PDB file of C-alpha atoms in Angstrom:
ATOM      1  CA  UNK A  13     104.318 113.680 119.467  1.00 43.00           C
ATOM      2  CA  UNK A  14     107.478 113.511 117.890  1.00 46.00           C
ATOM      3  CA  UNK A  15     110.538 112.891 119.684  1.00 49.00           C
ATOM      4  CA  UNK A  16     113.357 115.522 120.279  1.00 47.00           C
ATOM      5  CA  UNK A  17     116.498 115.065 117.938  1.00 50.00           C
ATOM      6  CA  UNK A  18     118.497 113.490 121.012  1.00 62.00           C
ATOM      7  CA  UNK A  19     116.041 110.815 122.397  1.00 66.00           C
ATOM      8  CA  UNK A  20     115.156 107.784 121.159  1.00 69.00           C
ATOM      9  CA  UNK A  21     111.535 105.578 121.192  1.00 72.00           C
ATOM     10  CA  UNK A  22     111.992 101.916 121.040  1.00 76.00           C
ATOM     11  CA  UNK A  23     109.485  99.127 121.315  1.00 78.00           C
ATOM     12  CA  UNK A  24     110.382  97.403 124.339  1.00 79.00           C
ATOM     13  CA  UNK A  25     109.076  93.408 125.143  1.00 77.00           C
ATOM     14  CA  UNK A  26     109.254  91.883 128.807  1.00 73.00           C
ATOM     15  CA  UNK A  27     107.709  89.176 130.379  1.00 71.00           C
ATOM     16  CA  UNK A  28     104.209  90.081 131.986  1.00 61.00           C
ATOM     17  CA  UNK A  29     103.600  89.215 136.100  1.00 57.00           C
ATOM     18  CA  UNK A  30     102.201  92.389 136.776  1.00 58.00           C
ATOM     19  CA  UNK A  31      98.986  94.401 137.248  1.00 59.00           C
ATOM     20  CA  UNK A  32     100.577  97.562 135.956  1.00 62.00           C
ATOM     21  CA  UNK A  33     103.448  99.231 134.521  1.00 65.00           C
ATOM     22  CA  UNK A  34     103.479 103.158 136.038  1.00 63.00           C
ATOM     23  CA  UNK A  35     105.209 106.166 134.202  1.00 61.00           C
ATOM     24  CA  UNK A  36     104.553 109.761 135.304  1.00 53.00           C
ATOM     25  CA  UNK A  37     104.058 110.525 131.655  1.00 58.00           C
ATOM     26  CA  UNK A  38     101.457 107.963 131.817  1.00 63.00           C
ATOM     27  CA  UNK A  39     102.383 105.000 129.308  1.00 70.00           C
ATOM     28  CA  UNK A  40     100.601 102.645 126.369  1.00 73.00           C
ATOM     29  CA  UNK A  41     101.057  99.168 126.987  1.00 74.00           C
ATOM     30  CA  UNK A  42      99.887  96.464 125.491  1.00 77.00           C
ATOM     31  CA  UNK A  43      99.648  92.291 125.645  1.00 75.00           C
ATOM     32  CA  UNK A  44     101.093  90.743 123.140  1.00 76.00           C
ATOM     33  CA  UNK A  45      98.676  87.801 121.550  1.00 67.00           C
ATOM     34  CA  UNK A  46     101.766  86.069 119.270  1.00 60.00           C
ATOM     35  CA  UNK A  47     100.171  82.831 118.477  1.00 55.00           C
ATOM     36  CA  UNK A  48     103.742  81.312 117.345  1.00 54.00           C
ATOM     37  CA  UNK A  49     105.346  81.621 120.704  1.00 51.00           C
ATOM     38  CA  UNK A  50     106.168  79.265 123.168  1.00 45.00           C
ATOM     39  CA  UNK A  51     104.975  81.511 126.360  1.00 46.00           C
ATOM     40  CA  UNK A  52     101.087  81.903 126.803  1.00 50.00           C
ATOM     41  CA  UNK A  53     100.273  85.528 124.857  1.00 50.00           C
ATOM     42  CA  UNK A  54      99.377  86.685 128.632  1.00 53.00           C
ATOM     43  CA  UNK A  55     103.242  86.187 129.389  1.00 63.00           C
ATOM     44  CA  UNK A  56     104.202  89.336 127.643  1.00 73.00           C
ATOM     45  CA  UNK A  57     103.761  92.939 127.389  1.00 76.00           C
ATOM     46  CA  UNK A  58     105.288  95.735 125.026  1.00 79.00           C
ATOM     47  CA  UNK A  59     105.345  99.154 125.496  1.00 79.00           C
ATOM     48  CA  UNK A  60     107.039 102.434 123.955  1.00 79.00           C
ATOM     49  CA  UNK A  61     109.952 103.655 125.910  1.00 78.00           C
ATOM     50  CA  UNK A  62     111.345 107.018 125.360  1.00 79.00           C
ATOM     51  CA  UNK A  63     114.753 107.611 126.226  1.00 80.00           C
ATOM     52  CA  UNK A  64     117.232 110.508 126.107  1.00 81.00           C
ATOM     53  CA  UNK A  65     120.527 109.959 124.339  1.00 78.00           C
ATOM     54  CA  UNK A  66     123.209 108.916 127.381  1.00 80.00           C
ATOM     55  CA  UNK A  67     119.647 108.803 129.868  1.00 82.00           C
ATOM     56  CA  UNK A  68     117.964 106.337 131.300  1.00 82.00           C
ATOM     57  CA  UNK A  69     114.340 106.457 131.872  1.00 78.00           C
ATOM     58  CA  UNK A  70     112.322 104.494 135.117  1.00 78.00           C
ATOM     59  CA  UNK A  71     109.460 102.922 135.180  1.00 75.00           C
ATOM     60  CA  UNK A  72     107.186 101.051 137.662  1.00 73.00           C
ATOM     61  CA  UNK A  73     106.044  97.366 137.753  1.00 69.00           C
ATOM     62  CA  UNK A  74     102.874  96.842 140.084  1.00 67.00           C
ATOM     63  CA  UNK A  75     101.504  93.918 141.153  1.00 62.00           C
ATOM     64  CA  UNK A  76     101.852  90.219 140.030  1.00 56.00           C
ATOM     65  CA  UNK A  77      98.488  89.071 138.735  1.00 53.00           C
ATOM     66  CA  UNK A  78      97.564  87.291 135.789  1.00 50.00           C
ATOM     67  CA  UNK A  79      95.274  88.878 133.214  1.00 51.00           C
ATOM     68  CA  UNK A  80      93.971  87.325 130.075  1.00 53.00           C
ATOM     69  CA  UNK A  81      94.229  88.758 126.521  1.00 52.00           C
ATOM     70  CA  UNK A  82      91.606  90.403 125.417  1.00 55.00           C
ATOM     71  CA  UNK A  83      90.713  88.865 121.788  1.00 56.00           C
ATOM     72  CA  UNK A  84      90.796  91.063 118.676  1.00 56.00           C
ATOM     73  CA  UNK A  85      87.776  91.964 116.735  1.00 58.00           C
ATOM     74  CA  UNK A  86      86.736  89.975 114.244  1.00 60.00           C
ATOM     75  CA  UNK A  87      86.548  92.581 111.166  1.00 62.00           C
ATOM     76  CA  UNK A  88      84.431  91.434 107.661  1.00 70.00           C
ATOM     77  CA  UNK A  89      87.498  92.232 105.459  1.00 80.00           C
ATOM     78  CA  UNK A  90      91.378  91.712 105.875  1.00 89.00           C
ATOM     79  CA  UNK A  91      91.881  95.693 106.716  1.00 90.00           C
ATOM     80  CA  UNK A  92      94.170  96.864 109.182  1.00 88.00           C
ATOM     81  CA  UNK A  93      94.100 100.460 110.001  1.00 86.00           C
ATOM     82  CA  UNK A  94      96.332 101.727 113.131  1.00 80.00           C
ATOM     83  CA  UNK A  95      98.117 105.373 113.459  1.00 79.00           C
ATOM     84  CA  UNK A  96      99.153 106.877 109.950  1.00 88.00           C
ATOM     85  CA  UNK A  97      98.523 104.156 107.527  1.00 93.00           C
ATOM     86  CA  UNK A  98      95.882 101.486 106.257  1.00 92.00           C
ATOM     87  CA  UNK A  99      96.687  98.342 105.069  1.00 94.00           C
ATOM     88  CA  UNK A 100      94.114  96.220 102.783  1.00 94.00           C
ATOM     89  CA  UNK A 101      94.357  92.628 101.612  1.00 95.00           C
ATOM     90  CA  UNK A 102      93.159  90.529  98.545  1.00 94.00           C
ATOM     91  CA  UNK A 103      91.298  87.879 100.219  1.00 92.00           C
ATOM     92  CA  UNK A 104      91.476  85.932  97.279  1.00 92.00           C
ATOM     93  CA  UNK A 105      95.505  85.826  97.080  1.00 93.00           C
ATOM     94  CA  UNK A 106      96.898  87.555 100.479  1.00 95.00           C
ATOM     95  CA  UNK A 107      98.504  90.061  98.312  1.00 95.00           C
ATOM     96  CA  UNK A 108      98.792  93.253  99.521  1.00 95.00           C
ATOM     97  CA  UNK A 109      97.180  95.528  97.256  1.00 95.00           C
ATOM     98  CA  UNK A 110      96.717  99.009  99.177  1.00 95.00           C
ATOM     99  CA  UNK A 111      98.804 101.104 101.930  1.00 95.00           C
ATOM    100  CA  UNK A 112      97.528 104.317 102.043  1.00 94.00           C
ATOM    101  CA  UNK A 113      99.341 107.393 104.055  1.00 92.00           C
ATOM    102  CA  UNK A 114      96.230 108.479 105.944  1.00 92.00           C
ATOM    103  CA  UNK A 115      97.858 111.923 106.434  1.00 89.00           C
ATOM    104  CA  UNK A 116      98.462 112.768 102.654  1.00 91.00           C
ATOM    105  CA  UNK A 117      95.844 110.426 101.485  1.00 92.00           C
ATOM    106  CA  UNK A 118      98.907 109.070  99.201  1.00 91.00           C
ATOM    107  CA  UNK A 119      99.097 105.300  97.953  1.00 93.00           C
ATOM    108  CA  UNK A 120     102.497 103.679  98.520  1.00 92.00           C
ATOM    109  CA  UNK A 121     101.708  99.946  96.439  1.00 93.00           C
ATOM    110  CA  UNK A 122     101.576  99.953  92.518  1.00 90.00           C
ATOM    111  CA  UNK A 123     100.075  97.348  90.544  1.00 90.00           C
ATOM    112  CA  UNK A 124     100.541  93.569  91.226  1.00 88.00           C
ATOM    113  CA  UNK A 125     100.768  95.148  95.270  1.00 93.00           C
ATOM    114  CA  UNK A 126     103.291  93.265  97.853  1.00 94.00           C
ATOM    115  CA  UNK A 127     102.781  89.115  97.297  1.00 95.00           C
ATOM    116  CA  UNK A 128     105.660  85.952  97.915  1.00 95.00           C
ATOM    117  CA  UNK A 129     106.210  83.970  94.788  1.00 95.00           C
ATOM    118  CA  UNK A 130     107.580  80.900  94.622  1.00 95.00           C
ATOM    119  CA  UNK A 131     110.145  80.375  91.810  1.00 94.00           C
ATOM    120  CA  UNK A 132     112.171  77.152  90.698  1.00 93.00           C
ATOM    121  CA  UNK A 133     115.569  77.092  91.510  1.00 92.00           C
ATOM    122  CA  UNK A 134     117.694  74.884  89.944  1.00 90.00           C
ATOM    123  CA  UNK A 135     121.246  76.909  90.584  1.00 89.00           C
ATOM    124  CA  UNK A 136     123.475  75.591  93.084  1.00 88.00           C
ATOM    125  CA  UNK A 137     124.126  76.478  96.608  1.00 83.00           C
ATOM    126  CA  UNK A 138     125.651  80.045  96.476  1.00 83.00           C
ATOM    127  CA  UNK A 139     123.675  80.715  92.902  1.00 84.00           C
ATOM    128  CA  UNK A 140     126.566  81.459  91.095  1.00 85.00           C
ATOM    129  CA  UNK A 141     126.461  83.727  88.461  1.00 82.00           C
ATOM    130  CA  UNK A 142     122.547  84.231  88.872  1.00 86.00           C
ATOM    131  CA  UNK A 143     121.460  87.680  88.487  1.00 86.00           C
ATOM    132  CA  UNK A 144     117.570  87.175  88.950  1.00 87.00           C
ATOM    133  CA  UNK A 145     115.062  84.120  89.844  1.00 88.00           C
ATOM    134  CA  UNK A 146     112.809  84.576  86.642  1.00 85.00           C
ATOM    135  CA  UNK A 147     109.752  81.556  85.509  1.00 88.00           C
ATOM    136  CA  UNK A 148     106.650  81.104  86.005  1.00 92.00           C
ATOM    137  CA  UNK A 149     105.181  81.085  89.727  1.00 93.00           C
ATOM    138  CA  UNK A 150     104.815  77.467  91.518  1.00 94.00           C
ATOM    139  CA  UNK A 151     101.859  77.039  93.472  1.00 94.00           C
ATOM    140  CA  UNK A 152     101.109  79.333  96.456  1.00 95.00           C
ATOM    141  CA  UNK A 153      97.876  78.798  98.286  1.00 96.00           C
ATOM    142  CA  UNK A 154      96.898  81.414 100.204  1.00 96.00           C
ATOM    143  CA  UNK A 155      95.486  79.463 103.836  1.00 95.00           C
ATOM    144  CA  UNK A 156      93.773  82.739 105.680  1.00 93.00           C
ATOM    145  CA  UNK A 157      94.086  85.868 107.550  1.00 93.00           C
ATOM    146  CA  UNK A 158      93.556  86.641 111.066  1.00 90.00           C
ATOM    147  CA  UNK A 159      93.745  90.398 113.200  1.00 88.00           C
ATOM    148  CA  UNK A 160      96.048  89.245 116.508  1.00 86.00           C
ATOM    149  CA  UNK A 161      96.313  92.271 118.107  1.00 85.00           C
ATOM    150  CA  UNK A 162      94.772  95.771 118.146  1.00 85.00           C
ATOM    151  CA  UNK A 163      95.995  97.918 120.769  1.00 83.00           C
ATOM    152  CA  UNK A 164      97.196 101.533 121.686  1.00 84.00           C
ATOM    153  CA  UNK A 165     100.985 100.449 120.465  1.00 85.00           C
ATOM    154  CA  UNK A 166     100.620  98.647 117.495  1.00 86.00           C
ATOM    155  CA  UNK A 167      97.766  96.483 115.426  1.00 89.00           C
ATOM    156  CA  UNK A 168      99.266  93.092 113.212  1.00 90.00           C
ATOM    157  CA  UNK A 169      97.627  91.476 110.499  1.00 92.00           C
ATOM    158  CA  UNK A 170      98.889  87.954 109.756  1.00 93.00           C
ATOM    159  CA  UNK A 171      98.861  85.982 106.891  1.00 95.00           C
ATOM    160  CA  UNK A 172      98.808  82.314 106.700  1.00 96.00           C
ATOM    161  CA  UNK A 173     100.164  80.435 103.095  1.00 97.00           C
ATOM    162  CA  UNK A 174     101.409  77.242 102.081  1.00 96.00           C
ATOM    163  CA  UNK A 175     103.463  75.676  98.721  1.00 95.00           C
ATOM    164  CA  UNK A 176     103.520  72.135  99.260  1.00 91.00           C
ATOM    165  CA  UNK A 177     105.233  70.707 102.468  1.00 93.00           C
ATOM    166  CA  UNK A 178     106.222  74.474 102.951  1.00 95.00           C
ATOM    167  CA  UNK A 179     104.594  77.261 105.269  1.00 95.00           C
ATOM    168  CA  UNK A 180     105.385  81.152 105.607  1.00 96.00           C
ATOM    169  CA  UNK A 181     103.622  83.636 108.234  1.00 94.00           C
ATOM    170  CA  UNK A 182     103.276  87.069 107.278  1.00 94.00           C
ATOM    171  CA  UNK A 183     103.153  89.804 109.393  1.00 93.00           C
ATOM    172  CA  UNK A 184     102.140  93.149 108.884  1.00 93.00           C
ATOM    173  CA  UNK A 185     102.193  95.465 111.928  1.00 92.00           C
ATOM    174  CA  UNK A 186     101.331  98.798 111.962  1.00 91.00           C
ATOM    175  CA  UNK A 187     103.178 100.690 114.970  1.00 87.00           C
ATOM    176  CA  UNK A 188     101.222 103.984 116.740  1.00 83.00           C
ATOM    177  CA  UNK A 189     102.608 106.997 115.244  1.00 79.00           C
ATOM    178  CA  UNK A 190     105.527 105.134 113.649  1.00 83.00           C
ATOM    179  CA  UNK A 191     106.230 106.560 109.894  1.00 87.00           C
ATOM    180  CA  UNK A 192     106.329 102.622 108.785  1.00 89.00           C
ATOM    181  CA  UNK A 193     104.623  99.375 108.079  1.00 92.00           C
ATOM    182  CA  UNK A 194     106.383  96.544 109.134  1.00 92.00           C
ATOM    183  CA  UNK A 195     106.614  93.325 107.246  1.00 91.00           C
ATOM    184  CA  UNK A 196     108.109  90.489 109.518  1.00 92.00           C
ATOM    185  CA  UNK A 197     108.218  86.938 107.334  1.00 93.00           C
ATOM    186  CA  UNK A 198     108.691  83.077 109.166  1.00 93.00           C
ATOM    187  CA  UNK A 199     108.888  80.483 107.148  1.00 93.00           C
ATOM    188  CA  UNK A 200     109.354  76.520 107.312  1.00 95.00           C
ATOM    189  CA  UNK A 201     110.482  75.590 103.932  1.00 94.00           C
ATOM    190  CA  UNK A 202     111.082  72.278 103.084  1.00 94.00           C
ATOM    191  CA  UNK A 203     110.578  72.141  99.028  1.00 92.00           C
ATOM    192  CA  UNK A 204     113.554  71.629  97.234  1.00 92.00           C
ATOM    193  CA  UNK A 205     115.520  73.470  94.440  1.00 92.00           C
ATOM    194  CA  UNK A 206     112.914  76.702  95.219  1.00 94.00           C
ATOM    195  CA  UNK A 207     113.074  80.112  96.541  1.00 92.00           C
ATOM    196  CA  UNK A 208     110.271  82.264  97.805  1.00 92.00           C
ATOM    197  CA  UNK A 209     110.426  85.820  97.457  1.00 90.00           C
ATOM    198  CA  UNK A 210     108.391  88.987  98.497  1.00 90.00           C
ATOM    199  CA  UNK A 211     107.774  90.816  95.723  1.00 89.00           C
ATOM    200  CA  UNK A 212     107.136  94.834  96.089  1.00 88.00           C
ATOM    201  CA  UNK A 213     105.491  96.963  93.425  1.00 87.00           C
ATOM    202  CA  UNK A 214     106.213 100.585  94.998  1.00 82.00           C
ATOM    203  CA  UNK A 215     103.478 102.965  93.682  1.00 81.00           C
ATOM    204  CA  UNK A 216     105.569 105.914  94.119  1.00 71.00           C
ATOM    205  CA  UNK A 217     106.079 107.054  90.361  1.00 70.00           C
ATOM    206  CA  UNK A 218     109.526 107.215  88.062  1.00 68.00           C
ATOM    207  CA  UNK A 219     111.643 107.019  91.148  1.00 69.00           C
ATOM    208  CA  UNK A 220     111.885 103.377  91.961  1.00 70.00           C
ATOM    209  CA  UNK A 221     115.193 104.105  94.547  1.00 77.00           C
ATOM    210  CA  UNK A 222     115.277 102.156  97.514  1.00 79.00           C
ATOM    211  CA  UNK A 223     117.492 102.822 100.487  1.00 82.00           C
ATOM    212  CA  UNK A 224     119.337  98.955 101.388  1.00 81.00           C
ATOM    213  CA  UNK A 225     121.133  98.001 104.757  1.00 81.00           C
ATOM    214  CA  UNK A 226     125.063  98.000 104.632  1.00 82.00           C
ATOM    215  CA  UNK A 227     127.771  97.358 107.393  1.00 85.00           C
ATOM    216  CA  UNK A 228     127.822 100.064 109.765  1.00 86.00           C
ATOM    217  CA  UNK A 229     125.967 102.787 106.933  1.00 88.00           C
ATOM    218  CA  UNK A 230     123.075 102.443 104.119  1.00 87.00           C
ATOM    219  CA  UNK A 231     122.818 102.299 100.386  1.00 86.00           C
ATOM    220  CA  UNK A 232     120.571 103.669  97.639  1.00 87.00           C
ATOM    221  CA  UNK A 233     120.131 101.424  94.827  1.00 84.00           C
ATOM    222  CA  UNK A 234     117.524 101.405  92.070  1.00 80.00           C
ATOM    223  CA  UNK A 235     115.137  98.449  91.854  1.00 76.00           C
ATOM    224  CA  UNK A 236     115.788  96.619  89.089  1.00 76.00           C
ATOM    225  CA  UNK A 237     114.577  93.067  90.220  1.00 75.00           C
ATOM    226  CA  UNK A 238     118.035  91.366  89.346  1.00 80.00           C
ATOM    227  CA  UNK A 239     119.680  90.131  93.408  1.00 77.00           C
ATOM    228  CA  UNK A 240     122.402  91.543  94.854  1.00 73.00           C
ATOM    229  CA  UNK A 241     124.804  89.824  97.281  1.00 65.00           C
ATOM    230  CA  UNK A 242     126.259  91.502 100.022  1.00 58.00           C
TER     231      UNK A 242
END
């Protein structure tokens, strides 16, 4: 359900000792199997918390025993379908190629879908007077997929690659009833005079707008590929 105009639903993350989490409204939680963290995936939980503007909302911790994760299926094909949307993968490339809108049945990726490139860089440390990274692509291999985590909050498909010395993780996470995919990138980079970019080909017509972050507001720009410095 949607939330009124003054409340607020935010994904919430706490360490896990617990055999449940109680809300009269009865709650979705789920462990969080985060194969990059330090803590043991049965260490933490996340859940949706719904909170009225100036409120506070309570909720229940029960218990202190230990449960383990349950493992996430193992599915034929690099799919990930969770809420509103469903997200498909090249296998071949870990591109992106497909996020459909299940409600409208509407396809939000063009041609060439969402994929990191790696491009030489041979400008100097604040890229002065570069507009755009342009050349050919350096080698990206694409290392794998895997599905860490299907639940009643959210389902994440991550994507393994490497370029030389260099790794990147890619997330994509697909929150319950959220009116977004999520793309969360980590990278250890370690090949020099390069950048890596994520590339987005929008499959939304003529109207290539996109609305950017700015201090304390937003701002709509058009998506010309050239980089913009804030």
């Amino acid at each position: 359900d949607a939330l009124a105009a003054d409340a607020r639903g935010q994904l919430i993350e706490y360490r896990r000792q617990l055999d449940e989490l109680a809300d009269p409204a009865g709650l979705a939680s789920q462990t969080v199997a985060d194969l990059d963290s330090s803590l043991s995936p049965a260490d933490r939980q996340i859940i949706t918390a719904e909170v009225e503007a100036l409120g506070y909302r309570l909720y229940w911790l029960r218990g202190g025993r230990m449960r383990p994760v349950d493992p996430a299926p193992a599915p034929g094909a690099p799919v990930l379908e969770c809420g509103r949307f469903r997200v498909v993968v090249d296998e071949g490339s870990g591109a992106i190629v497909s996020i459909v809108d299940l409600g409208s049945s509407t396809e939000l990726v063009g041609p060439g879908g969402i994929q990191l490139v790696v491009l030489r860089d041979d400008s100097d440390t604040w890229s002065h007077g570069l507009t755009r990274y342009e050349g050919e692509p350096l080698p990206l291999e694409f290392d794998g997929w895997e599905l860490v985590e299907v639940g009643p909050v959210r389902s994440r498909l991550r994507l393994r690659f490497q370029s030389g010395a260099s790794r990147v993780v890619a997330d994509a996470t697909v929150h319950e009833g959220a009116p977004f995919v999520e793309f969360r990138l980590r990278a250890d980079w370690r090949s020099p005079q390069t950048v890596v970019k994520l590339r987005i080909a929008l499959g939304l017509g003529t109207d290539n707008r996109i609305t950017a972050g700015a201090a304390y507001s937003h701002q709509d720009r058009q998506s010309t590929g050239e980089e913009v410095f804030q």
